[in-house]
Short mmCIF file of C-alpha atoms in Angstrom, two decimals:
data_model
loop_
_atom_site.label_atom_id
_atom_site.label_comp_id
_atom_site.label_asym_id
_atom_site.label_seq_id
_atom_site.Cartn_x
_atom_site.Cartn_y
_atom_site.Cartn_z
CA UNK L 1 12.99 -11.45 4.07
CA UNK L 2 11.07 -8.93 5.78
CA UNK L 3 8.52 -11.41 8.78
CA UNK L 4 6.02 -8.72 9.00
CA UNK L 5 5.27 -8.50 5.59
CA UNK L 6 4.67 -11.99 5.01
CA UNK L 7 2.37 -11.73 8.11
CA UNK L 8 0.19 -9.05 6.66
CA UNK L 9 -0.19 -10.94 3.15
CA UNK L 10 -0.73 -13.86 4.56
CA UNK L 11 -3.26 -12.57 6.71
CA UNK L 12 -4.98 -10.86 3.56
CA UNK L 13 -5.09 -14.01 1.50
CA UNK L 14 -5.84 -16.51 3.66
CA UNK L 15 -9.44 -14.13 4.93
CA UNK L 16 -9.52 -13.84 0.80
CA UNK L 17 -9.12 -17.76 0.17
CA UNK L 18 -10.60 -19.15 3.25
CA UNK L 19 -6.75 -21.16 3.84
CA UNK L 20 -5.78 -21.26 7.21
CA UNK L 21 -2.37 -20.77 7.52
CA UNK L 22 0.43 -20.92 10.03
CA UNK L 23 3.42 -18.71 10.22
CA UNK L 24 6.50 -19.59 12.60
CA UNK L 25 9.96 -17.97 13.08
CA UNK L 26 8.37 -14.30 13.60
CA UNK L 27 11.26 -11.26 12.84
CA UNK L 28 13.74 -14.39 14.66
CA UNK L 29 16.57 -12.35 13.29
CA UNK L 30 15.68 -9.04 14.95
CA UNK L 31 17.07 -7.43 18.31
CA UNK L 32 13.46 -7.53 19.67
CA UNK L 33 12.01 -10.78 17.94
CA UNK L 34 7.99 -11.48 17.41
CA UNK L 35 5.05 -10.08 16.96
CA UNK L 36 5.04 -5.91 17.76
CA UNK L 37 1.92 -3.48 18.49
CA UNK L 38 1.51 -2.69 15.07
CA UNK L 39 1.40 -6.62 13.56
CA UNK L 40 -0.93 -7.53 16.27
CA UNK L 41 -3.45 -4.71 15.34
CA UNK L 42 -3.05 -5.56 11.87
CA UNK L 43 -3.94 -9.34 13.18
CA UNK L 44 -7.12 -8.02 15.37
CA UNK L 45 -8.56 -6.09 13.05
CA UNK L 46 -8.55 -9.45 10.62
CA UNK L 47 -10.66 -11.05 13.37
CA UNK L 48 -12.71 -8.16 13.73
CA UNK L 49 -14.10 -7.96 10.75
CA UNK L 50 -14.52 -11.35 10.27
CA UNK L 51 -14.31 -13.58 13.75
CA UNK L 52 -11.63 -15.41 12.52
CA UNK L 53 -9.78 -17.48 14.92
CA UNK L 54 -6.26 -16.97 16.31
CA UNK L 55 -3.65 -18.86 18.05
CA UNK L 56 -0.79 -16.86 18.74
CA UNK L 57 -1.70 -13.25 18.83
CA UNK L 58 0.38 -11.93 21.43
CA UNK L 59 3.61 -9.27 21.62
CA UNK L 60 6.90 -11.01 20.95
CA UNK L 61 5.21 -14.58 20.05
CA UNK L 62 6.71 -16.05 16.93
CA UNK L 63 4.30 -17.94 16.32
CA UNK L 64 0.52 -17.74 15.15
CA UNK L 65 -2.09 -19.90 13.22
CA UNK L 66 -4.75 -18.17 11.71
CA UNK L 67 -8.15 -19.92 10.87
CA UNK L 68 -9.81 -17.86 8.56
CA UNK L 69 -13.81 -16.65 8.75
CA UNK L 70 -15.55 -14.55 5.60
CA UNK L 71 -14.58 -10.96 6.13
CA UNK L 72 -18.49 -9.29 6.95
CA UNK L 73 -19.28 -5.89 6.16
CA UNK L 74 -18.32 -3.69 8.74
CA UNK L 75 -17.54 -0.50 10.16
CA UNK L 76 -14.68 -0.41 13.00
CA UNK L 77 -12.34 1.77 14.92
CA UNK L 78 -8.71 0.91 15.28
CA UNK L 79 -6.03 2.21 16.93
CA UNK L 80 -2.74 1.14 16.30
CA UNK L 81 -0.84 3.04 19.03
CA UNK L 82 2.02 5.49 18.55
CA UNK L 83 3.21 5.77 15.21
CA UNK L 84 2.49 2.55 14.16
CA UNK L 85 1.81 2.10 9.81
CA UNK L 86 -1.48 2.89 8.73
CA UNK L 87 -0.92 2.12 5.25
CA UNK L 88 0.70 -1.01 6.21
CA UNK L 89 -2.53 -2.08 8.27
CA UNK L 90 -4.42 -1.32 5.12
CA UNK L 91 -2.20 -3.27 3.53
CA UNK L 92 -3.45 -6.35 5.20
CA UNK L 93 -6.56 -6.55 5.09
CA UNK L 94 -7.54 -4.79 1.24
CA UNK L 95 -7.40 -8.29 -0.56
CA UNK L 96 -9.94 -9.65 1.37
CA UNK L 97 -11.83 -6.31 1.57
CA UNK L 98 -11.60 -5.25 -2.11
CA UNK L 99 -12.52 -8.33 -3.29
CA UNK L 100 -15.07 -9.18 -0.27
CA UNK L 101 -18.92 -9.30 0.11
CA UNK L 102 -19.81 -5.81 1.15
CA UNK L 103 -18.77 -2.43 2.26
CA UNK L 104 -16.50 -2.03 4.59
CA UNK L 105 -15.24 1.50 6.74
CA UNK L 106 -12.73 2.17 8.83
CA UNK L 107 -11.51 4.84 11.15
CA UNK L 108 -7.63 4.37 12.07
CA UNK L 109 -5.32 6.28 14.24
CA UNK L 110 -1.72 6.03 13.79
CA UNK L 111 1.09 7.13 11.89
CA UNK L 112 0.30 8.35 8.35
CA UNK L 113 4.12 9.22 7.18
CA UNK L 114 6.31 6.98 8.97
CA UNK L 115 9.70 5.02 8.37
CA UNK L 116 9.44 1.66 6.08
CA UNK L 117 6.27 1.79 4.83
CA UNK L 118 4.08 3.49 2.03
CA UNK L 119 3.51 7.51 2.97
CA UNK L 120 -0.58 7.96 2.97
CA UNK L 121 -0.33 9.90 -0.19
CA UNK L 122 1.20 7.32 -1.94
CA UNK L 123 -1.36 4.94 -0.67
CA UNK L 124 -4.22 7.33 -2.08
CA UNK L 125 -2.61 7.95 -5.34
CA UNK L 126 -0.53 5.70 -6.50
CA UNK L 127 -2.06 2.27 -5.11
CA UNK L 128 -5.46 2.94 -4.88
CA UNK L 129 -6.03 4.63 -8.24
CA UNK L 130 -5.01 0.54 -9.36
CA UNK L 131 -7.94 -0.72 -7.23
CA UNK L 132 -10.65 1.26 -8.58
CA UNK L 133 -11.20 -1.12 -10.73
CA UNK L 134 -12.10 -3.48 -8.33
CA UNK L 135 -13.66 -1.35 -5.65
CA UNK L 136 -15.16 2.14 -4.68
CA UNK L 137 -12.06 3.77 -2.35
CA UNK L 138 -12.48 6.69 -0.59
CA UNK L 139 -9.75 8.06 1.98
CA UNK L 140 -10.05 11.16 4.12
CA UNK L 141 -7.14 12.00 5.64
CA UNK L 142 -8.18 14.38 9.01
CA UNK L 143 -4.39 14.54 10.81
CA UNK L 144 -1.08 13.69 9.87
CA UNK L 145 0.48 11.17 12.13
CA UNK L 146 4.56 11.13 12.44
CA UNK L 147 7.30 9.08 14.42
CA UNK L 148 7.65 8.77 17.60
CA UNK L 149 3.80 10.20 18.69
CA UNK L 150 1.98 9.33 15.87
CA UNK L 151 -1.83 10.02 16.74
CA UNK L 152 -2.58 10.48 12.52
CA UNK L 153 -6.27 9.84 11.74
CA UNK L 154 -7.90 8.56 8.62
CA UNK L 155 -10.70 7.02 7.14
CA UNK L 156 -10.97 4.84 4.43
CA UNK L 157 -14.46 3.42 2.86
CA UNK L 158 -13.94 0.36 0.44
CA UNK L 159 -17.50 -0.64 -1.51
CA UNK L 160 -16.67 -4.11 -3.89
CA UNK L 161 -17.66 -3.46 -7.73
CA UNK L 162 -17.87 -7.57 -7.99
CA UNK L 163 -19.31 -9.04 -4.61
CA UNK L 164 -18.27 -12.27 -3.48
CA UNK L 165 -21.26 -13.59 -2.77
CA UNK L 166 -21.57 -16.43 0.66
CA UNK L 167 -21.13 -19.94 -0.40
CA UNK L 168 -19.54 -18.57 -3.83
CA UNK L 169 -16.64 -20.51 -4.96
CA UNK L 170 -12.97 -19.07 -5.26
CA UNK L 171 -12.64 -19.85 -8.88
CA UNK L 172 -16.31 -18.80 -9.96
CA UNK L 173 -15.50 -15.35 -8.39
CA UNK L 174 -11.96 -14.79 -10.04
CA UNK L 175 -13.87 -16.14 -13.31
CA UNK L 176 -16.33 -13.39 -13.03
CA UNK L 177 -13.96 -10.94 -11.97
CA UNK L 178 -11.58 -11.29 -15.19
CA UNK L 179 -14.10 -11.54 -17.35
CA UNK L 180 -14.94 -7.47 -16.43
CA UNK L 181 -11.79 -6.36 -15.72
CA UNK L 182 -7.99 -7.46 -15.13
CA UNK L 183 -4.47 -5.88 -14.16
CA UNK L 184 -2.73 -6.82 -18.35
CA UNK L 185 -0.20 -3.57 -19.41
CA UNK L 186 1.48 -4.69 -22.63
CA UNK L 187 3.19 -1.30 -22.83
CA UNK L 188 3.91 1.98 -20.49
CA UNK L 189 1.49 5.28 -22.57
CA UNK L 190 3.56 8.66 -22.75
CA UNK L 191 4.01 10.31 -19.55
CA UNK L 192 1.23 13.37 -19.54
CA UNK L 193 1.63 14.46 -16.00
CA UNK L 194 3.79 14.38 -12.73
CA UNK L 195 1.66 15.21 -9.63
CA UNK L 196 2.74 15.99 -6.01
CA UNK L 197 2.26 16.66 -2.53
CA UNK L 198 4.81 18.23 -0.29
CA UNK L 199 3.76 18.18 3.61
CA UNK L 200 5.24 19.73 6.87
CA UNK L 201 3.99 20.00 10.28
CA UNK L 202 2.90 23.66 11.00
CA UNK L 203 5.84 24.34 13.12
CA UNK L 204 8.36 23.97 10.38
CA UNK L 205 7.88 27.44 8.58
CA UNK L 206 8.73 26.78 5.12
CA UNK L 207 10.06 23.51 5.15
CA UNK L 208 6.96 22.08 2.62
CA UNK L 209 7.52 25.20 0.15
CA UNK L 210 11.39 24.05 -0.15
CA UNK L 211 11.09 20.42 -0.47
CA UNK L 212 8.41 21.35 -3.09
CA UNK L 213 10.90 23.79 -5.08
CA UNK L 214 14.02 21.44 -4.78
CA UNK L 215 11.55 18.52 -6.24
CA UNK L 216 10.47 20.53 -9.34
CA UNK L 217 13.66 21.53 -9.96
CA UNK L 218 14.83 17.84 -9.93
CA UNK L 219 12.01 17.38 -12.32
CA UNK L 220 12.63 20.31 -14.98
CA UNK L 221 13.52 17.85 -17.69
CA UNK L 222 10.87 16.29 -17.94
CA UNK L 223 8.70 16.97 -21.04
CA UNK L 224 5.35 17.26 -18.97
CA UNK L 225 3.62 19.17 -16.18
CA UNK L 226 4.77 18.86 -13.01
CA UNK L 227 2.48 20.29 -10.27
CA UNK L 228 3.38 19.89 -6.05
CA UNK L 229 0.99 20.94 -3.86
CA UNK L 230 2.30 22.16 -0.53
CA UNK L 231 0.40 21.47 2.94
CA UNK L 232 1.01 22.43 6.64
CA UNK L 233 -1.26 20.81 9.08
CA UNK L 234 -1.28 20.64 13.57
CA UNK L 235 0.62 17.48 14.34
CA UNK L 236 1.75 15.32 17.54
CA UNK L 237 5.58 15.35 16.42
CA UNK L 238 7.05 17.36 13.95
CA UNK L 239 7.64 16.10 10.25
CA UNK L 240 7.84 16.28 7.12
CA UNK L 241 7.11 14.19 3.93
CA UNK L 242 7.26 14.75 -0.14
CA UNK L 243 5.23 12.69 -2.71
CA UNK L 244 5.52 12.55 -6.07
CA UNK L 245 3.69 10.42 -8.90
CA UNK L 246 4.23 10.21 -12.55
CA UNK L 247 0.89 9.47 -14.65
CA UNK L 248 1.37 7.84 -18.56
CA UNK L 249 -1.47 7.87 -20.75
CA UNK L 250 -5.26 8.86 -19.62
CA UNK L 251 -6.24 8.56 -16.16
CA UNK L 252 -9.37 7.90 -16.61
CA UNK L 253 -8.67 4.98 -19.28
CA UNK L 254 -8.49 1.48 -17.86
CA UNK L 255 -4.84 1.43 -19.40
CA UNK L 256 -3.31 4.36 -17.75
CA UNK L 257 -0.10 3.57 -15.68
CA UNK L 258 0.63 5.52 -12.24
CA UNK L 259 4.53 5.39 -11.30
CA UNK L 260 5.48 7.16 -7.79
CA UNK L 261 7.88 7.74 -5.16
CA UNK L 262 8.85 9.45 -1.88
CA UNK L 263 11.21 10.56 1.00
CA UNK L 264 10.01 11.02 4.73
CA UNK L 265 11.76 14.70 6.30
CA UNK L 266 14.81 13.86 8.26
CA UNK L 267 16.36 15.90 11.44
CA UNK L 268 19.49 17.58 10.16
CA UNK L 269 18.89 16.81 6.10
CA UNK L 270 17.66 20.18 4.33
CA UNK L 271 14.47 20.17 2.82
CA UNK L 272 16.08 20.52 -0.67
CA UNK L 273 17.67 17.33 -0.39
CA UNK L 274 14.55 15.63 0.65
CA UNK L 275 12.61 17.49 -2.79
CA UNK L 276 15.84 16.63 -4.61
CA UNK L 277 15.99 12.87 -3.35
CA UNK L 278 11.98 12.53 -4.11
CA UNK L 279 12.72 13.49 -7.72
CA UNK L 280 15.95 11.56 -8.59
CA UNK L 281 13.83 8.28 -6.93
CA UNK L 282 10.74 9.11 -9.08
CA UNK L 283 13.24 9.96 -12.19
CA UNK L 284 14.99 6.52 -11.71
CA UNK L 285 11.11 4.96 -11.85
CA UNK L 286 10.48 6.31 -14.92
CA UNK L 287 13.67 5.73 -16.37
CA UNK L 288 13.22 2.21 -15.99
CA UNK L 289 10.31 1.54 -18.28
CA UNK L 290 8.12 -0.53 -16.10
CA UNK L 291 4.51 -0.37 -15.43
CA UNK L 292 4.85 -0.29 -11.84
CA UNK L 293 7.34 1.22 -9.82
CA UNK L 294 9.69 -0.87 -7.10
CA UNK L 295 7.55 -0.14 -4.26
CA UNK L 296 4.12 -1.33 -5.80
CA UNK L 297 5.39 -4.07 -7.49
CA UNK L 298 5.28 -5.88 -4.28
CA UNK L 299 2.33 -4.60 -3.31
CA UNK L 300 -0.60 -5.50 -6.46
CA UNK L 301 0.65 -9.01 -6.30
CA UNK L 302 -2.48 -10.06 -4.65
CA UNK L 303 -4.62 -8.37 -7.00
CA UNK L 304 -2.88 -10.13 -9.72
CA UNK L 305 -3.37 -13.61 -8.73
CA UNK L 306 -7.55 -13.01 -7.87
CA UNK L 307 -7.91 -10.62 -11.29
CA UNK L 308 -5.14 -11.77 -13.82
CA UNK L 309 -3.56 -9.81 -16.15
CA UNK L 310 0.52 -9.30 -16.67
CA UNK L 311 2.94 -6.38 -15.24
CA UNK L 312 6.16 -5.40 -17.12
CA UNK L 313 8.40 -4.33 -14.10
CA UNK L 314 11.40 -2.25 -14.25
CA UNK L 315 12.95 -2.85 -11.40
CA UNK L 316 12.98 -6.18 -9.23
CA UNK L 317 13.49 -6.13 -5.00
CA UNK L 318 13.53 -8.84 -2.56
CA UNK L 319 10.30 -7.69 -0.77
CA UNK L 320 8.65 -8.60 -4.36
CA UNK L 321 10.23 -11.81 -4.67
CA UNK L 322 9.33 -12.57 -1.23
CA UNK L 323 5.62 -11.44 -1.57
CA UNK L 324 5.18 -13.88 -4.95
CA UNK L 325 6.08 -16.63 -2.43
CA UNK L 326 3.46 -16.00 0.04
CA UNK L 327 0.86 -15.60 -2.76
CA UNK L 328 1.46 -18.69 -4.32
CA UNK L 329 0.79 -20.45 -0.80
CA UNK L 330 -3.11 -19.22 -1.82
CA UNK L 331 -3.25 -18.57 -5.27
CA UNK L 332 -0.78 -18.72 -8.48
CA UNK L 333 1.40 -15.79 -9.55
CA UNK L 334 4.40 -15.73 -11.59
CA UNK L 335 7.40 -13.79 -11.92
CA UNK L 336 9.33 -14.13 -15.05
CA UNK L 337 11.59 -12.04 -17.27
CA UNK L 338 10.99 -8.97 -14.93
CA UNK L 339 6.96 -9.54 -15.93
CA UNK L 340 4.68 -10.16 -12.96
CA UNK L 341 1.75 -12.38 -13.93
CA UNK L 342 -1.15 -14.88 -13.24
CA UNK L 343 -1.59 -18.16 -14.04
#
């Protein structure tokens, strides 16, 4: 299931760990197998910011070994070409860098709203408001990047609350890490809020106003504010994108639970469906009781295994299932009676 995403989380935990690790059979199954532009940025930028050594780092290889270095703290430029994911080459590397030895900033060009992967405002307020326990995260988005052109910029600044000091062992830092802070949710608090943010490139008239309108209608029933802001910005290709998040209990309590979801625009789909699809998928989040939604279930399982804690799910997807395998390669998760937790 899915070779690129066990590439980027292996890549994370293994700079997090100090495993090497090997990976073989790369996307075998697809038209175009191996390694694209976007996987091997998402390798490079692992050896940039820690001159780690590669074997294997090549378009279309299906193969590479990685020999991990300590991540050093950095600031670097990357550009991922076209519309490759930015959130996905965040993805990689914020294990290592959220629970690394220093600061770390980044400038990245690419796609910021893009097929099959997280959309940047999901990224900044869904994921990330979960890592601020670990880390200062700041992200400035400066242009919108969507398929085919891409040519999005943003930068992101991570700053580690617990520092992982050189020569530090593994198990002395997830000891002092746990004993501050840790992912446990026992229960989901009462939804207070749903927040949003309805995009569209400049061209599109009032394509962000309609997706925004559909979505809060989709929303009415909800006992709760719901609030979508609308943007248009200058961008390489035209697009379109609505996010929405649900937030339970007090944000700024260490208990508060953040449930989202989102559709990219679509040539030939009105922008009411794509507000209308938005709120049935964030609906069908809350609906299912679970402390994280389907999308970032799969995506705090690293932070689980380093920080412990448990995760009442609500709904269960391969790319989880898959993503508890690659973790417990490095370090030991567990999924069990739709409950994602550390051993």
């Amino acid at each position: 299931e899915g070779g690129g995403q066990m590439l980027r989380t292996s890549l994370g935990m293994s700079l997090l760990t100090g495993k090497a690790f090997s990976i073989h059979s790369i996307r075998s199954s697809r038209p175009i197998p191996g390694l694209k532009p976007q996987h091997l940025a998402g390798v490079r930028l692992c050896q940039e910011l820690s001159d780690s050594v590669v074997e294997g780092a090549e378009i279309g290889s299906q193969k590479l070994v990685f020999y991990p270095r300590k991540i050093k703290s950095r600031t670097l430029s990357v550009d991922i070409g076209t519309a490759g994911s930015i959130t996905l080459l965040l993805q990689t590397i914020l294990p290592a860098v959220v629970f690394g030895p220093g600061k770390v900033r980044l400038k990245i060009i690419g796609g910021t709203d893009v097929p099959f992967s997280p959309p940047i405002d999901y990224f900044t307020n869904v994921l990330v408001p979960y890592l601020r326990k670990f880390a200062e995260i700041d992200v400035q988005v400066t242009r919108r990047g969507f398929y085919p052109a891409g040519q999005g910029k943003v930068e992101v600044a991570i700053k580690p609350k617990f520092v992982f000091e050189e020569g530090m062992a593994l198990a002395s830092y997830q000891a002092m890490v746990r004993e501050a802070v840790n992912l446990k949710f026992e229960r989901r608090p009462e939804l207070v809020a749903v927040k949003g943010v309805s995009f569209a490139s400049k061209e599109l008239d009032d394509v962000a106003d309609r997706q925004a309108r559909s979505a809060r209608a989709g929303l009415s029933g909800l006992l709760c504010p719901v609030k979508i802001d609308t943007f248009y910005g200058e961008t390489s290709s035209p697009g379109s994108v609505v996010t929405l998040w649900a937030i339970f209990g007090d944000s700024d309590k260490k208990d508060s639970v953040i449930l989202g979801a989102s559709r990219l625009g679509e040539k030939g789909v009105r922008a009411e469906a794509i507000g209308s699809d938005a709120a049935l998928s964030l609906s069908s989040e809350i609906k299912s009781g679970g402390c994280a939604d389907s999308h970032l279930a799969d995506q705090i399982v690293p932070f689980v295994a380093v920080a412990g804690g448990s995760l009442p799910l609500g709904q269960m997807t391969a790319h989880l299932k898959t993503n508890v395998d690659v973790v417990n390669n490095f370090l030991s998760v567990k999924l069990e009676n739709k409950t994602l937790f550390s051993v």
